Amino acid sequence: MSERFDRNERFFGKEGQNKLRALTIAVVGVGGLGTHVIQQLALYGVGGLVLIDHEELDQTNKNRYIGVYADDQAPGARKVDLGERHALLIDPTIRVIKVHDVLVSQAGFDAIRSVDYVFGCLDKEGTRLVLTEFCAAYAIPYFDLATEIITGDTLTYGGRICFSNRGQGCLMCFGVLDVAEAQQDLSNPNAKMDRQKIYGVDAASLGAGSGPSVVSINGVIASLAVTESMLAATGIREAKRLLSYYGHTGKVTVSTDEALANCFFCKGVWGKSEKANVERYLSK
Ligand SMILES: [Zn+2]
């Protein structure tokens, strides 16, 4: 494969590079986080990407999406197409499967059931919850990425990555899922649509998808997640389960929390595959 991966191989060897090449990785959410992740996975030389996003590009995305350019149609361009274009410009041999639909769809579920890793690059708690449960059911290692910029009296900003694997901890275990908001997303599709309508009127209103978001903070979180996945996949070390980045103090911390003894996802659902009946979300 020429000298293209020479500098990678000096880090983790030809064997490590071959392991990366053998991976198929799903990126759910081709946005501010997802486009960074796609770029880095393509440069690392992964063999296959599954890209899931139902949205089209918006002008307000253009401050931070990687591989999106001034003349890309917004609206008009599908985010999955932009993600695919960028990945294939880096490496035309990558196998790309695109799902221009929500995750909670037959196509979305079918596309990720047998991937090696999932990266959740989402801004909706309900989708996070479904993805956590889906990955637990089908025993797929799952990186969940999140960034946050809280304006107001005290300005705080940063993000975190949470890695769920082998039923040894998840968003729920570590208390980083907003369960109330997730349930609201899931139990009442109309509430979600109402919020989207509100965003259409006032993009500055607080909430999922319309808060502040900037390229470099997204880049830190995406880089932490992709680095952890590379270390795990090449066998250098296990991935950390929860890394938090506090931009306002410049710190990255690693959690030593353990999985909850009675976690529904880690203990109840892990590895149950179709018996977990995650497909029940499809009928909602
Ligand atoms: Zn758990």
mmCIF file of N, CA and C and ligand atoms in Angstrom, residues 132 164 167-174 259-260 263-267, ligand 1:
data_model
loop_
_atom_site.group_PDB
_atom_site.id
_atom_site.type_symbol
_atom_site.label_atom_id
_atom_site.label_comp_id
_atom_site.label_asym_id
_atom_site.label_seq_id
_atom_site.Cartn_x
_atom_site.Cartn_y
_atom_site.Cartn_z
ATOM 1 N N THR A 132 -27.393 3.752 22.590
ATOM 2 C CA THR A 132 -26.788 3.044 23.729
ATOM 3 C C THR A 132 -27.407 1.654 23.865
ATOM 4 N N SER A 164 -18.694 2.712 25.705
ATOM 5 C CA SER A 164 -19.411 1.569 26.285
ATOM 6 C C SER A 164 -18.965 0.302 25.576
ATOM 7 N N GLY A 167 -20.479 -4.331 28.378
ATOM 8 C CA GLY A 167 -21.330 -4.147 29.555
ATOM 9 C C GLY A 167 -20.580 -3.615 30.759
ATOM 10 N N GLN A 168 -19.508 -2.857 30.498
ATOM 11 C CA GLN A 168 -18.675 -2.363 31.606
ATOM 12 C C GLN A 168 -18.811 -0.864 31.808
ATOM 13 N N GLY A 169 -19.983 -0.346 31.549
ATOM 14 C CA GLY A 169 -20.192 1.086 31.759
ATOM 15 C C GLY A 169 -20.761 1.738 30.524
ATOM 16 N N CYS A 170 -21.635 2.719 30.733
ATOM 17 C CA CYS A 170 -22.294 3.401 29.623
ATOM 18 C C CYS A 170 -22.733 4.794 30.088
ATOM 19 N N LEU A 171 -23.410 5.508 29.222
ATOM 20 C CA LEU A 171 -23.894 6.846 29.555
ATOM 21 C C LEU A 171 -24.716 6.834 30.836
ATOM 22 N N MET A 172 -25.538 5.789 30.978
ATOM 23 C CA MET A 172 -26.415 5.701 32.144
ATOM 24 C C MET A 172 -25.584 5.456 33.404
ATOM 25 N N CYS A 173 -24.634 4.532 33.332
ATOM 26 C CA CYS A 173 -23.776 4.230 34.487
ATOM 27 C C CYS A 173 -23.059 5.473 34.993
ATOM 28 N N PHE A 174 -22.578 6.271 34.050
ATOM 29 C CA PHE A 174 -21.734 7.406 34.423
ATOM 30 C C PHE A 174 -22.537 8.697 34.610
ATOM 31 N N ALA A 259 -19.038 0.630 36.406
ATOM 32 C CA ALA A 259 -20.393 0.419 35.904
ATOM 33 C C ALA A 259 -21.350 0.186 37.071
ATOM 34 N N LEU A 260 -22.595 0.608 36.897
ATOM 35 C CA LEU A 260 -23.603 0.340 37.920
ATOM 36 C C LEU A 260 -23.894 -1.165 37.964
ATOM 37 N N CYS A 263 -27.235 -1.756 36.019
ATOM 38 C CA CYS A 263 -27.537 -0.948 34.834
ATOM 39 C C CYS A 263 -28.391 -1.748 33.838
ATOM 40 N N PHE A 264 -29.487 -1.136 33.421
ATOM 41 C CA PHE A 264 -30.372 -1.791 32.461
ATOM 42 C C PHE A 264 -29.624 -2.150 31.177
ATOM 43 N N PHE A 265 -28.819 -1.219 30.669
ATOM 44 C CA PHE A 265 -28.133 -1.450 29.393
ATOM 45 C C PHE A 265 -26.973 -2.442 29.552
ATOM 46 N N CYS A 266 -26.123 -2.212 30.572
ATOM 47 C CA CYS A 266 -24.903 -3.012 30.704
ATOM 48 C C CYS A 266 -25.198 -4.422 31.204
ATOM 49 N N LYS A 267 -26.170 -4.541 32.093
ATOM 50 C CA LYS A 267 -26.443 -5.854 32.694
ATOM 51 C C LYS A 267 -27.670 -6.525 32.066
HETATM 52 ZN ZN ZN B 1 -24.445 0.970 31.946
#
